[in-house]
mmCIF file of C-alpha atoms in Angstrom:
data_model
loop_
_atom_site.group_PDB
_atom_site.id
_atom_site.type_symbol
_atom_site.label_atom_id
_atom_site.label_comp_id
_atom_site.label_asym_id
_atom_site.label_seq_id
_atom_site.Cartn_x
_atom_site.Cartn_y
_atom_site.Cartn_z
ATOM 1 C CA UNK A 5 0.000 0.000 0.000
ATOM 2 C CA UNK A 6 1.250 3.461 -0.819
ATOM 3 C CA UNK A 7 2.076 5.586 2.164
ATOM 4 C CA UNK A 8 2.117 9.361 2.377
ATOM 5 C CA UNK A 9 3.936 10.708 -0.666
ATOM 6 C CA UNK A 10 5.830 13.971 -0.552
ATOM 7 C CA UNK A 11 7.576 15.863 -3.309
ATOM 8 C CA UNK A 12 10.158 17.006 -3.946
ATOM 9 C CA UNK A 13 12.467 15.030 -1.632
ATOM 10 C CA UNK A 14 15.057 17.784 -1.743
ATOM 11 C CA UNK A 15 14.816 21.442 -2.696
ATOM 12 C CA UNK A 16 17.625 23.973 -2.829
ATOM 13 C CA UNK A 17 16.746 27.512 -3.791
ATOM 14 C CA UNK A 18 17.830 31.079 -3.254
ATOM 15 C CA UNK A 19 16.225 33.311 -0.713
ATOM 16 C CA UNK A 20 13.312 35.299 -1.999
ATOM 17 C CA UNK A 21 12.095 32.518 -4.261
ATOM 18 C CA UNK A 22 8.714 30.846 -3.876
ATOM 19 C CA UNK A 23 8.806 27.261 -2.637
ATOM 20 C CA UNK A 24 5.948 24.788 -2.999
ATOM 21 C CA UNK A 25 5.945 21.475 -1.167
ATOM 22 C CA UNK A 26 3.448 18.791 -2.103
ATOM 23 C CA UNK A 27 1.765 15.964 -0.250
ATOM 24 C CA UNK A 28 -0.503 13.093 -1.193
ATOM 25 C CA UNK A 29 -2.055 11.535 1.923
ATOM 26 C CA UNK A 30 -2.999 7.895 2.320
ATOM 27 C CA UNK A 31 -6.265 7.205 0.521
ATOM 28 C CA UNK A 32 -9.195 7.264 2.927
ATOM 29 C CA UNK A 33 -7.433 9.350 5.570
ATOM 30 C CA UNK A 34 -9.439 12.408 6.572
ATOM 31 C CA UNK A 35 -6.786 14.340 8.495
ATOM 32 C CA UNK A 36 -3.585 15.831 7.114
ATOM 33 C CA UNK A 37 -0.759 17.479 9.022
ATOM 34 C CA UNK A 38 2.237 19.592 8.010
ATOM 35 C CA UNK A 39 5.281 19.578 10.314
ATOM 36 C CA UNK A 40 8.689 21.216 10.266
ATOM 37 C CA UNK A 41 11.715 19.531 11.862
ATOM 38 C CA UNK A 42 14.960 21.223 12.881
ATOM 39 C CA UNK A 43 17.699 20.228 15.290
ATOM 40 C CA UNK A 44 17.003 23.259 17.450
ATOM 41 C CA UNK A 45 13.237 23.042 17.716
ATOM 42 C CA UNK A 46 12.475 19.409 16.947
ATOM 43 C CA UNK A 47 9.236 18.471 15.193
ATOM 44 C CA UNK A 48 6.714 21.313 15.145
ATOM 45 C CA UNK A 49 3.152 21.157 13.882
ATOM 46 C CA UNK A 50 2.501 23.923 11.372
ATOM 47 C CA UNK A 51 -1.102 23.273 10.349
ATOM 48 C CA UNK A 52 -3.603 20.477 10.136
ATOM 49 C CA UNK A 53 -6.668 19.828 8.032
ATOM 50 C CA UNK A 54 -9.721 17.731 8.724
ATOM 51 C CA UNK A 55 -11.856 16.802 5.704
ATOM 52 C CA UNK A 56 -9.874 19.340 3.630
ATOM 53 C CA UNK A 57 -10.684 22.196 6.037
ATOM 54 C CA UNK A 58 -7.871 23.900 8.000
ATOM 55 C CA UNK A 59 -8.556 23.299 11.697
ATOM 56 C CA UNK A 60 -5.518 24.746 13.438
ATOM 57 C CA UNK A 61 -2.905 26.928 11.748
ATOM 58 C CA UNK A 62 -1.488 28.419 14.947
ATOM 59 C CA UNK A 63 1.870 26.821 14.206
ATOM 60 C CA UNK A 64 2.336 28.594 10.887
ATOM 61 C CA UNK A 65 5.307 30.885 11.566
ATOM 62 C CA UNK A 66 4.195 33.933 9.602
ATOM 63 C CA UNK A 67 2.306 35.195 6.615
ATOM 64 C CA UNK A 68 4.981 33.965 4.250
ATOM 65 C CA UNK A 69 3.663 30.463 4.883
ATOM 66 C CA UNK A 70 0.385 29.216 3.434
ATOM 67 C CA UNK A 71 -1.186 25.783 3.041
ATOM 68 C CA UNK A 72 -4.039 24.509 0.946
ATOM 69 C CA UNK A 73 -5.920 21.259 0.558
ATOM 70 C CA UNK A 74 -8.055 21.555 -2.577
ATOM 71 C CA UNK A 75 -9.197 17.931 -2.368
ATOM 72 C CA UNK A 76 -8.847 14.830 -0.214
ATOM 73 C CA UNK A 77 -5.798 13.546 -2.095
ATOM 74 C CA UNK A 78 -3.564 16.599 -2.341
ATOM 75 C CA UNK A 79 -2.135 19.365 -0.201
ATOM 76 C CA UNK A 80 0.495 22.055 -0.696
ATOM 77 C CA UNK A 81 2.624 24.098 1.665
ATOM 78 C CA UNK A 82 3.909 27.296 0.100
ATOM 79 C CA UNK A 83 6.593 29.683 1.323
ATOM 80 C CA UNK A 84 6.797 33.058 -0.375
ATOM 81 C CA UNK A 85 9.249 34.700 -0.143
ATOM 82 C CA UNK A 86 11.594 32.073 1.294
ATOM 83 C CA UNK A 87 14.334 32.946 3.811
ATOM 84 C CA UNK A 88 17.437 31.020 4.977
ATOM 85 C CA UNK A 89 15.830 30.403 8.383
ATOM 86 C CA UNK A 90 13.117 28.367 6.636
ATOM 87 C CA UNK A 91 15.707 25.666 5.939
ATOM 88 C CA UNK A 92 14.449 22.465 7.563
ATOM 89 C CA UNK A 93 12.878 19.116 6.809
ATOM 90 C CA UNK A 94 9.153 19.458 6.184
ATOM 91 C CA UNK A 95 6.953 16.449 6.847
ATOM 92 C CA UNK A 96 3.416 15.695 5.845
ATOM 93 C CA UNK A 97 1.398 13.124 7.803
ATOM 94 C CA UNK A 98 -2.103 11.748 7.508
ATOM 95 C CA UNK A 99 -4.471 9.824 9.737
ATOM 96 C CA UNK A 100 -7.942 8.323 9.581
ATOM 97 C CA UNK A 101 -9.132 11.067 11.900
ATOM 98 C CA UNK A 102 -7.509 13.707 14.055
ATOM 99 C CA UNK A 103 -7.205 11.389 17.043
ATOM 100 C CA UNK A 104 -5.869 8.361 15.182
ATOM 101 C CA UNK A 105 -2.168 7.470 14.740
ATOM 102 C CA UNK A 106 -0.379 9.535 12.124
ATOM 103 C CA UNK A 107 1.511 8.134 9.164
ATOM 104 C CA UNK A 108 4.389 10.273 7.996
ATOM 105 C CA UNK A 109 5.885 10.808 4.573
ATOM 106 C CA UNK A 110 9.646 10.770 4.089
ATOM 107 C CA UNK A 111 9.852 14.547 4.134
ATOM 108 C CA UNK A 112 11.193 17.335 1.949
ATOM 109 C CA UNK A 113 14.633 18.611 2.870
ATOM 110 C CA UNK A 114 14.561 22.328 2.108
ATOM 111 C CA UNK A 115 17.672 24.480 1.890
ATOM 112 C CA UNK A 116 17.333 28.208 1.325
ATOM 113 C CA UNK A 117 20.621 29.827 0.354
ATOM 114 C CA UNK B 15 9.505 25.825 27.275
ATOM 115 C CA UNK B 16 9.300 22.283 25.920
ATOM 116 C CA UNK B 17 6.126 20.552 27.078
ATOM 117 C CA UNK B 18 7.661 17.100 26.687
ATOM 118 C CA UNK B 19 11.267 16.757 27.802
ATOM 119 C CA UNK B 20 13.199 13.788 26.537
ATOM 120 C CA UNK B 21 16.414 12.508 28.066
ATOM 121 C CA UNK B 22 19.095 11.870 27.311
ATOM 122 C CA UNK B 23 19.368 13.881 24.103
ATOM 123 C CA UNK B 24 22.072 11.573 22.785
ATOM 124 C CA UNK B 25 23.065 8.047 23.737
ATOM 125 C CA UNK B 26 25.758 5.877 22.234
ATOM 126 C CA UNK B 27 26.204 2.357 23.611
ATOM 127 C CA UNK B 28 27.621 -1.003 22.623
ATOM 128 C CA UNK B 29 25.562 -3.726 21.019
ATOM 129 C CA UNK B 30 24.118 -6.067 23.630
ATOM 130 C CA UNK B 31 23.731 -3.469 26.378
ATOM 131 C CA UNK B 32 20.436 -2.407 27.909
ATOM 132 C CA UNK B 33 19.199 1.182 27.960
ATOM 133 C CA UNK B 34 16.310 3.341 29.078
ATOM 134 C CA UNK B 35 15.216 6.688 27.666
ATOM 135 C CA UNK B 36 12.716 9.004 29.266
ATOM 136 C CA UNK B 37 9.917 11.364 28.349
ATOM 137 C CA UNK B 38 8.781 13.730 31.105
ATOM 138 C CA UNK B 39 6.240 16.484 31.517
ATOM 139 C CA UNK B 40 4.549 18.501 34.219
ATOM 140 C CA UNK B 41 1.270 18.079 32.339
ATOM 141 C CA UNK B 42 -1.113 15.143 32.263
ATOM 142 C CA UNK B 43 -1.659 13.454 28.906
ATOM 143 C CA UNK B 44 -4.623 11.351 27.832
ATOM 144 C CA UNK B 45 -2.317 9.322 25.600
ATOM 145 C CA UNK B 46 1.316 9.147 24.716
ATOM 146 C CA UNK B 47 3.049 7.704 21.690
ATOM 147 C CA UNK B 48 6.582 6.627 20.857
ATOM 148 C CA UNK B 49 7.993 6.949 17.328
ATOM 149 C CA UNK B 50 11.299 5.910 15.786
ATOM 150 C CA UNK B 51 12.771 7.970 12.982
ATOM 151 C CA UNK B 52 15.638 6.787 10.780
ATOM 152 C CA UNK B 53 17.793 9.133 8.664
ATOM 153 C CA UNK B 54 16.030 10.356 5.541
ATOM 154 C CA UNK B 55 12.658 9.002 6.650
ATOM 155 C CA UNK B 56 9.644 10.155 8.576
ATOM 156 C CA UNK B 57 8.805 9.033 12.120
ATOM 157 C CA UNK B 58 7.149 5.624 12.413
ATOM 158 C CA UNK B 59 4.756 4.886 15.251
ATOM 159 C CA UNK B 60 5.927 2.167 17.652
ATOM 160 C CA UNK B 61 3.284 2.217 20.361
ATOM 161 C CA UNK B 62 0.475 4.195 21.979
ATOM 162 C CA UNK B 63 -0.170 4.065 25.721
ATOM 163 C CA UNK B 64 -3.365 5.415 27.248
ATOM 164 C CA UNK B 65 -3.729 4.057 30.805
ATOM 165 C CA UNK B 66 -1.658 5.200 33.767
ATOM 166 C CA UNK B 67 0.811 2.468 34.707
ATOM 167 C CA UNK B 68 0.350 0.684 31.399
ATOM 168 C CA UNK B 69 3.240 -1.429 30.122
ATOM 169 C CA UNK B 70 3.521 -2.533 26.509
ATOM 170 C CA UNK B 71 6.158 -4.761 24.968
ATOM 171 C CA UNK B 72 7.329 -4.843 21.380
ATOM 172 C CA UNK B 73 9.952 -7.597 21.115
ATOM 173 C CA UNK B 74 12.988 -6.190 22.991
ATOM 174 C CA UNK B 75 11.326 -2.804 23.590
ATOM 175 C CA UNK B 76 9.300 -2.148 26.756
ATOM 176 C CA UNK B 77 7.205 1.013 27.043
ATOM 177 C CA UNK B 78 5.722 2.256 30.289
ATOM 178 C CA UNK B 79 3.269 5.070 30.938
ATOM 179 C CA UNK B 80 3.626 6.691 34.359
ATOM 180 C CA UNK B 81 0.885 6.193 36.941
ATOM 181 C CA UNK B 82 0.035 9.891 36.822
ATOM 182 C CA UNK B 83 0.177 9.954 33.008
ATOM 183 C CA UNK B 84 2.844 12.674 33.047
ATOM 184 C CA UNK B 85 5.813 10.615 31.943
ATOM 185 C CA UNK B 86 6.891 7.564 30.016
ATOM 186 C CA UNK B 87 9.943 5.408 29.514
ATOM 187 C CA UNK B 88 11.289 3.195 26.774
ATOM 188 C CA UNK B 89 13.590 0.342 27.769
ATOM 189 C CA UNK B 90 15.557 -1.612 25.178
ATOM 190 C CA UNK B 91 17.049 -4.967 26.123
ATOM 191 C CA UNK B 92 20.163 -6.239 24.352
ATOM 192 C CA UNK B 93 20.372 -3.305 21.945
ATOM 193 C CA UNK B 94 21.230 -4.041 18.333
ATOM 194 C CA UNK B 95 22.612 -1.774 15.572
ATOM 195 C CA UNK B 96 19.167 -1.858 13.954
ATOM 196 C CA UNK B 97 17.807 0.023 16.973
ATOM 197 C CA UNK B 98 19.819 3.091 15.954
ATOM 198 C CA UNK B 99 17.610 6.105 15.302
ATOM 199 C CA UNK B 100 15.815 9.096 16.757
ATOM 200 C CA UNK B 101 13.195 8.119 19.332
ATOM 201 C CA UNK B 102 10.398 10.647 19.717
ATOM 202 C CA UNK B 103 7.687 10.737 22.312
ATOM 203 C CA UNK B 104 4.464 12.557 21.509
ATOM 204 C CA UNK B 105 1.499 13.315 23.711
ATOM 205 C CA UNK B 106 -2.067 14.403 23.424
ATOM 206 C CA UNK B 107 -3.614 16.209 26.400
ATOM 207 C CA UNK B 108 -7.177 15.482 25.392
ATOM 208 C CA UNK B 109 -8.536 13.096 22.804
ATOM 209 C CA UNK B 110 -9.226 15.767 20.208
ATOM 210 C CA UNK B 111 -6.174 17.930 20.884
ATOM 211 C CA UNK B 112 -3.284 18.169 18.479
ATOM 212 C CA UNK B 113 -0.304 15.980 19.260
ATOM 213 C CA UNK B 114 2.839 17.523 20.761
ATOM 214 C CA UNK B 115 6.284 16.057 20.117
ATOM 215 C CA UNK B 116 9.375 16.012 22.280
ATOM 216 C CA UNK B 117 12.739 16.785 20.676
ATOM 217 C CA UNK B 118 13.785 13.157 20.799
ATOM 218 C CA UNK B 119 16.645 10.955 21.955
ATOM 219 C CA UNK B 120 19.201 10.188 19.291
ATOM 220 C CA UNK B 121 20.362 6.601 19.895
ATOM 221 C CA UNK B 122 23.426 5.038 18.314
ATOM 222 C CA UNK B 123 24.199 1.366 18.864
ATOM 223 C CA UNK B 124 27.796 0.463 18.135
ATOM 224 C CA UNK B 125 28.445 -2.974 16.621
#
């Protein structure tokens, strides 16, 4: 069975550029989560969706970050404009419902030069 | 302030030794989970504990939830190189709350 699929796996870009990260959750899962992982701060929840609706975006660092879930099988996390401090590994996870165990993708390693 | 404190941050031991890592909080959690994350991959759920005092075993791994549901431990018996990874604990205060992760214990088992 396919797990959570994220793309790209790696992204290197210059500061000021727009970055779009993509996620395909496990089919049938109703909840989707975006996380950011750094050595300093660990794994932080940025935003999560339930049935394609954003439920909690309190973890989104600032207005440069936005996330969408246009349908049950696709979500994007966009950073515009990107800054060096956005460099991190970004994970997408999905679950059957908000309270169920989460299944993580393999992440996107983002480097902003 | 980190809601879930994990210790130690790093641990490097020889194959065959036993070890325990800890996850502590001043808050009560309705459930707590342990994940293992290997380089280049996302975290993978190992276990969920929900009852104070609960003990769960997964082969050589033993997980315990504290009686007061504020802390948890993971004990590994006869560690093997395949146990190497980042061990994350994650808790949920109430059933419908978002999950909160600790920073993890990075474990390295030397062959």
